[in-house]
Structures are given as structure tokens and as C-alpha cells.
Amino acid sequence: MKSKVAQRILEEIPEETKIFARLYADIVVRVNMLLKEKGFTQKDLADKLEKRPSEINKWLIGEHNFTLRSLAKLEAELGDAIINIPNRKPVSSMIGDKTYITVYKNAHVTTTDVTYTSEWKKSKTKSKIPLANVS
């Protein structure tokens, strides 16, 4: 059982800080998992990224704020996704008596519940307002 003081401290932590800590831990676990799968050491990764081993160590113990660029480099060198963004659910909208659906596909996730097509249909618009004046 947590003490009342510990419980109060935890309740005062901003939600964004809790989310950051969870995401950072997830990233570090994923990178370590990929290192193990590939048989790489932190030094091997440092050599591939042209970094000092001490810098990679800082990344993996929580003393580095990952940028999208550093995550992309890690992903490229480790050959697998580090962060997976979930598929978006189809969003539909009604215009007149027609329904239009927008589907977002995540390249890292395979799904069987949605069929994707490269076939496009030109939508008909009732508006005759020009989008731009070209002279």
C-alpha cells in the first residue's frame, strides 16, 4: 500500500509528465529489444550512428530527449519500427445524398478489416466558384 505522501506526490505529477515517462520507457525497451534481436551492442549501434558509446548509453538510460530525427536514424540502423502509430478508423462525411469516406493507412501495420484501393473517383461538385484566379 502506498503512503499518503507518496500517493499525493503521484497525484500532483502532470499527466504530460506521466505520458512522457511511459513513452520514453517504451522506446528504450524497444531499442534494447531490437539490439538483442540483431545481436548488436550499444557500441555497435554507436559506430553505425557515428556517435560515442557514452552518448548511446545516455539515450538508453533516460538522459536524452529523443527527436524524431534521432528516432528515424535508430529505426533505419536497426531495420525495424520503433514507434507504431495505430491505424486511423475510417471517417465518413455526408455531402448531400452521398457519403465520402477517408481512410488512413499505416504502412507498418497490416490489416485485413479494410480493403485499400488505388482507384480514385472524381467527385462532382455543385459549386461553380473558381478556386483561383489565373491570369
PDB file of C-alpha atoms in Angstrom:
ATOM      1  CA  MET A   1       0.000   0.000   0.000  1.00  0.00           C
ATOM      2  CA  LYS A   2       1.309   3.437  -0.926  1.00  0.00           C
ATOM      3  CA  SER A   3       1.784   6.001   1.767  1.00  0.00           C
ATOM      4  CA  LYS A   4      -0.455   9.046   1.726  1.00  0.00           C
ATOM      5  CA  VAL A   5       2.555  11.249   0.953  1.00  0.00           C
ATOM      6  CA  ALA A   6       3.605   9.093  -1.999  1.00  0.00           C
ATOM      7  CA  GLN A   7       0.026   8.996  -3.260  1.00  0.00           C
ATOM      8  CA  ARG A   8      -0.263  12.809  -3.039  1.00  0.00           C
ATOM      9  CA  ILE A   9       3.038  13.264  -4.902  1.00  0.00           C
ATOM     10  CA  LEU A  10       1.891  10.905  -7.672  1.00  0.00           C
ATOM     11  CA  GLU A  11      -1.413  12.757  -7.980  1.00  0.00           C
ATOM     12  CA  GLU A  12       0.448  16.066  -8.383  1.00  0.00           C
ATOM     13  CA  ILE A  13       2.548  14.837 -11.317  1.00  0.00           C
ATOM     14  CA  PRO A  14       1.221  16.426 -14.523  1.00  0.00           C
ATOM     15  CA  GLU A  15      -0.367  13.987 -16.952  1.00  0.00           C
ATOM     16  CA  GLU A  16       2.069  15.010 -19.717  1.00  0.00           C
ATOM     17  CA  THR A  17       4.997  14.009 -17.475  1.00  0.00           C
ATOM     18  CA  LYS A  18       3.455  10.596 -16.859  1.00  0.00           C
ATOM     19  CA  ILE A  19       2.891  10.122 -20.598  1.00  0.00           C
ATOM     20  CA  PHE A  20       6.449  11.247 -21.408  1.00  0.00           C
ATOM     21  CA  ALA A  21       7.926   8.775 -18.905  1.00  0.00           C
ATOM     22  CA  ARG A  22       5.799   5.933 -20.296  1.00  0.00           C
ATOM     23  CA  LEU A  23       6.684   6.712 -23.911  1.00  0.00           C
ATOM     24  CA  TYR A  24      10.380   7.088 -23.116  1.00  0.00           C
ATOM     25  CA  ALA A  25      10.410   3.755 -21.307  1.00  0.00           C
ATOM     26  CA  ASP A  26       8.605   2.119 -24.249  1.00  0.00           C
ATOM     27  CA  ILE A  27      11.190   3.496 -26.693  1.00  0.00           C
ATOM     28  CA  VAL A  28      14.147   2.347 -24.582  1.00  0.00           C
ATOM     29  CA  VAL A  29      12.657  -1.134 -24.177  1.00  0.00           C
ATOM     30  CA  ARG A  30      12.010  -1.351 -27.937  1.00  0.00           C
ATOM     31  CA  VAL A  31      15.539  -0.219 -28.860  1.00  0.00           C
ATOM     32  CA  ASN A  32      17.075  -2.710 -26.418  1.00  0.00           C
ATOM     33  CA  MET A  33      14.832  -5.456 -27.791  1.00  0.00           C
ATOM     34  CA  LEU A  34      15.952  -4.676 -31.365  1.00  0.00           C
ATOM     35  CA  LEU A  35      19.607  -4.568 -30.297  1.00  0.00           C
ATOM     36  CA  LYS A  36      19.230  -8.017 -28.766  1.00  0.00           C
ATOM     37  CA  GLU A  37      17.382  -9.401 -31.826  1.00  0.00           C
ATOM     38  CA  LYS A  38      20.091  -8.078 -34.177  1.00  0.00           C
ATOM     39  CA  GLY A  39      22.919  -9.183 -31.896  1.00  0.00           C
ATOM     40  CA  PHE A  40      24.207  -5.595 -31.641  1.00  0.00           C
ATOM     41  CA  THR A  41      25.853  -3.996 -28.659  1.00  0.00           C
ATOM     42  CA  GLN A  42      25.476  -0.348 -27.726  1.00  0.00           C
ATOM     43  CA  LYS A  43      28.988   0.135 -29.131  1.00  0.00           C
ATOM     44  CA  ASP A  44      27.938  -1.412 -32.461  1.00  0.00           C
ATOM     45  CA  LEU A  45      24.986   0.981 -32.602  1.00  0.00           C
ATOM     46  CA  ALA A  46      27.219   3.915 -31.692  1.00  0.00           C
ATOM     47  CA  ASP A  47      29.581   3.003 -34.552  1.00  0.00           C
ATOM     48  CA  LYS A  48      26.690   2.755 -37.028  1.00  0.00           C
ATOM     49  CA  LEU A  49      25.292   6.132 -35.932  1.00  0.00           C
ATOM     50  CA  GLU A  50      28.761   7.711 -35.731  1.00  0.00           C
ATOM     51  CA  LYS A  51      28.187   8.568 -32.077  1.00  0.00           C
ATOM     52  CA  ARG A  52      30.205   7.970 -28.934  1.00  0.00           C
ATOM     53  CA  PRO A  53      29.155   4.882 -26.969  1.00  0.00           C
ATOM     54  CA  SER A  54      28.608   7.134 -23.940  1.00  0.00           C
ATOM     55  CA  GLU A  55      26.015   9.115 -25.912  1.00  0.00           C
ATOM     56  CA  ILE A  56      24.104   5.957 -26.872  1.00  0.00           C
ATOM     57  CA  ASN A  57      24.237   4.907 -23.239  1.00  0.00           C
ATOM     58  CA  LYS A  58      22.677   8.245 -22.244  1.00  0.00           C
ATOM     59  CA  TRP A  59      19.923   7.636 -24.797  1.00  0.00           C
ATOM     60  CA  LEU A  60      19.144   4.267 -23.279  1.00  0.00           C
ATOM     61  CA  ILE A  61      19.164   5.272 -19.613  1.00  0.00           C
ATOM     62  CA  GLY A  62      16.861   8.271 -19.950  1.00  0.00           C
ATOM     63  CA  GLU A  63      19.266  11.199 -20.166  1.00  0.00           C
ATOM     64  CA  HIS A  64      18.392  12.172 -23.733  1.00  0.00           C
ATOM     65  CA  ASN A  65      15.311  13.763 -25.225  1.00  0.00           C
ATOM     66  CA  PHE A  66      14.743  11.845 -28.451  1.00  0.00           C
ATOM     67  CA  THR A  67      13.967  13.871 -31.536  1.00  0.00           C
ATOM     68  CA  LEU A  68      12.082  12.473 -34.493  1.00  0.00           C
ATOM     69  CA  ARG A  69      15.360  12.639 -36.403  1.00  0.00           C
ATOM     70  CA  SER A  70      17.229  10.531 -33.830  1.00  0.00           C
ATOM     71  CA  LEU A  71      14.352   8.031 -33.750  1.00  0.00           C
ATOM     72  CA  ALA A  72      14.403   7.851 -37.554  1.00  0.00           C
ATOM     73  CA  LYS A  73      18.156   7.185 -37.501  1.00  0.00           C
ATOM     74  CA  LEU A  74      17.697   4.460 -34.904  1.00  0.00           C
ATOM     75  CA  GLU A  75      14.910   2.899 -36.931  1.00  0.00           C
ATOM     76  CA  ALA A  76      16.995   2.995 -40.117  1.00  0.00           C
ATOM     77  CA  GLU A  77      20.001   1.364 -38.461  1.00  0.00           C
ATOM     78  CA  LEU A  78      18.021  -1.236 -36.532  1.00  0.00           C
ATOM     79  CA  GLY A  79      15.865  -2.068 -39.556  1.00  0.00           C
ATOM     80  CA  ASP A  80      12.545  -2.131 -37.760  1.00  0.00           C
ATOM     81  CA  ALA A  81       9.911   0.258 -36.444  1.00  0.00           C
ATOM     82  CA  ILE A  82      10.482   1.801 -33.032  1.00  0.00           C
ATOM     83  CA  ILE A  83       7.185   3.653 -32.784  1.00  0.00           C
ATOM     84  CA  ASN A  84       3.965   2.347 -34.318  1.00  0.00           C
ATOM     85  CA  ILE A  85       1.125   4.759 -34.875  1.00  0.00           C
ATOM     86  CA  PRO A  86      -2.219   2.931 -34.823  1.00  0.00           C
ATOM     87  CA  ASN A  87      -4.381   2.819 -37.916  1.00  0.00           C
ATOM     88  CA  ARG A  88      -6.939   5.561 -38.064  1.00  0.00           C
ATOM     89  CA  LYS A  89     -10.526   4.493 -38.272  1.00  0.00           C
ATOM     90  CA  PRO A  90     -12.422   5.462 -41.386  1.00  0.00           C
ATOM     91  CA  VAL A  91     -14.087   8.834 -41.116  1.00  0.00           C
ATOM     92  CA  SER A  92     -17.169   9.457 -43.192  1.00  0.00           C
ATOM     93  CA  SER A  93     -18.937  12.631 -44.097  1.00  0.00           C
ATOM     94  CA  MET A  94     -22.181  13.322 -45.862  1.00  0.00           C
ATOM     95  CA  ILE A  95     -22.424  15.854 -48.653  1.00  0.00           C
ATOM     96  CA  GLY A  96     -25.927  15.953 -49.987  1.00  0.00           C
ATOM     97  CA  ASP A  97     -27.066  12.377 -50.514  1.00  0.00           C
ATOM     98  CA  LYS A  98     -23.522  10.994 -50.948  1.00  0.00           C
ATOM     99  CA  THR A  99     -21.200   9.618 -48.268  1.00  0.00           C
ATOM    100  CA  TYR A 100     -17.454  10.164 -48.585  1.00  0.00           C
ATOM    101  CA  ILE A 101     -15.005   8.077 -46.588  1.00  0.00           C
ATOM    102  CA  THR A 102     -11.392   8.927 -45.779  1.00  0.00           C
ATOM    103  CA  VAL A 103      -9.163   6.032 -44.735  1.00  0.00           C
ATOM    104  CA  TYR A 104      -5.645   6.449 -43.412  1.00  0.00           C
ATOM    105  CA  LYS A 105      -3.275   3.537 -43.850  1.00  0.00           C
ATOM    106  CA  ASN A 106      -0.298   2.919 -41.568  1.00  0.00           C
ATOM    107  CA  ALA A 107       2.483   1.331 -43.628  1.00  0.00           C
ATOM    108  CA  HIS A 108       3.871  -0.544 -40.602  1.00  0.00           C
ATOM    109  CA  VAL A 109       0.638  -2.319 -39.733  1.00  0.00           C
ATOM    110  CA  THR A 110      -1.129  -4.866 -41.879  1.00  0.00           C
ATOM    111  CA  THR A 111      -4.866  -5.131 -41.577  1.00  0.00           C
ATOM    112  CA  THR A 112      -7.447  -7.377 -43.115  1.00  0.00           C
ATOM    113  CA  ASP A 113     -10.516  -5.456 -41.987  1.00  0.00           C
ATOM    114  CA  VAL A 114     -10.114  -2.639 -44.543  1.00  0.00           C
ATOM    115  CA  THR A 115      -9.603  -3.045 -48.274  1.00  0.00           C
ATOM    116  CA  TYR A 116      -7.385  -0.403 -49.837  1.00  0.00           C
ATOM    117  CA  THR A 117      -7.615   0.524 -53.476  1.00  0.00           C
ATOM    118  CA  SER A 118      -5.631   2.753 -55.755  1.00  0.00           C
ATOM    119  CA  GLU A 119      -8.762   3.522 -57.755  1.00  0.00           C
ATOM    120  CA  TRP A 120      -9.889   7.116 -57.471  1.00  0.00           C
ATOM    121  CA  LYS A 121     -13.219   8.563 -58.470  1.00  0.00           C
ATOM    122  CA  LYS A 122     -13.553  12.186 -59.365  1.00  0.00           C
ATOM    123  CA  SER A 123     -16.023  13.879 -57.095  1.00  0.00           C
ATOM    124  CA  LYS A 124     -18.623  16.082 -58.663  1.00  0.00           C
ATOM    125  CA  THR A 125     -19.042  19.474 -57.105  1.00  0.00           C
ATOM    126  CA  LYS A 126     -22.134  21.592 -57.497  1.00  0.00           C
ATOM    127  CA  SER A 127     -20.200  24.761 -56.797  1.00  0.00           C
ATOM    128  CA  LYS A 128     -19.045  26.820 -59.755  1.00  0.00           C
ATOM    129  CA  ILE A 129     -16.821  29.080 -57.650  1.00  0.00           C
ATOM    130  CA  PRO A 130     -13.289  29.162 -59.082  1.00  0.00           C
ATOM    131  CA  LEU A 131     -10.594  28.002 -56.681  1.00  0.00           C
ATOM    132  CA  ALA A 132      -8.061  30.514 -58.028  1.00  0.00           C
ATOM    133  CA  ASN A 133      -7.948  33.384 -60.444  1.00  0.00           C
ATOM    134  CA  VAL A 134      -5.275  32.784 -63.042  1.00  0.00           C
ATOM    135  CA  SER A 135      -4.380  35.471 -65.498  1.00  0.00           C
TER     136      SER A 135
END
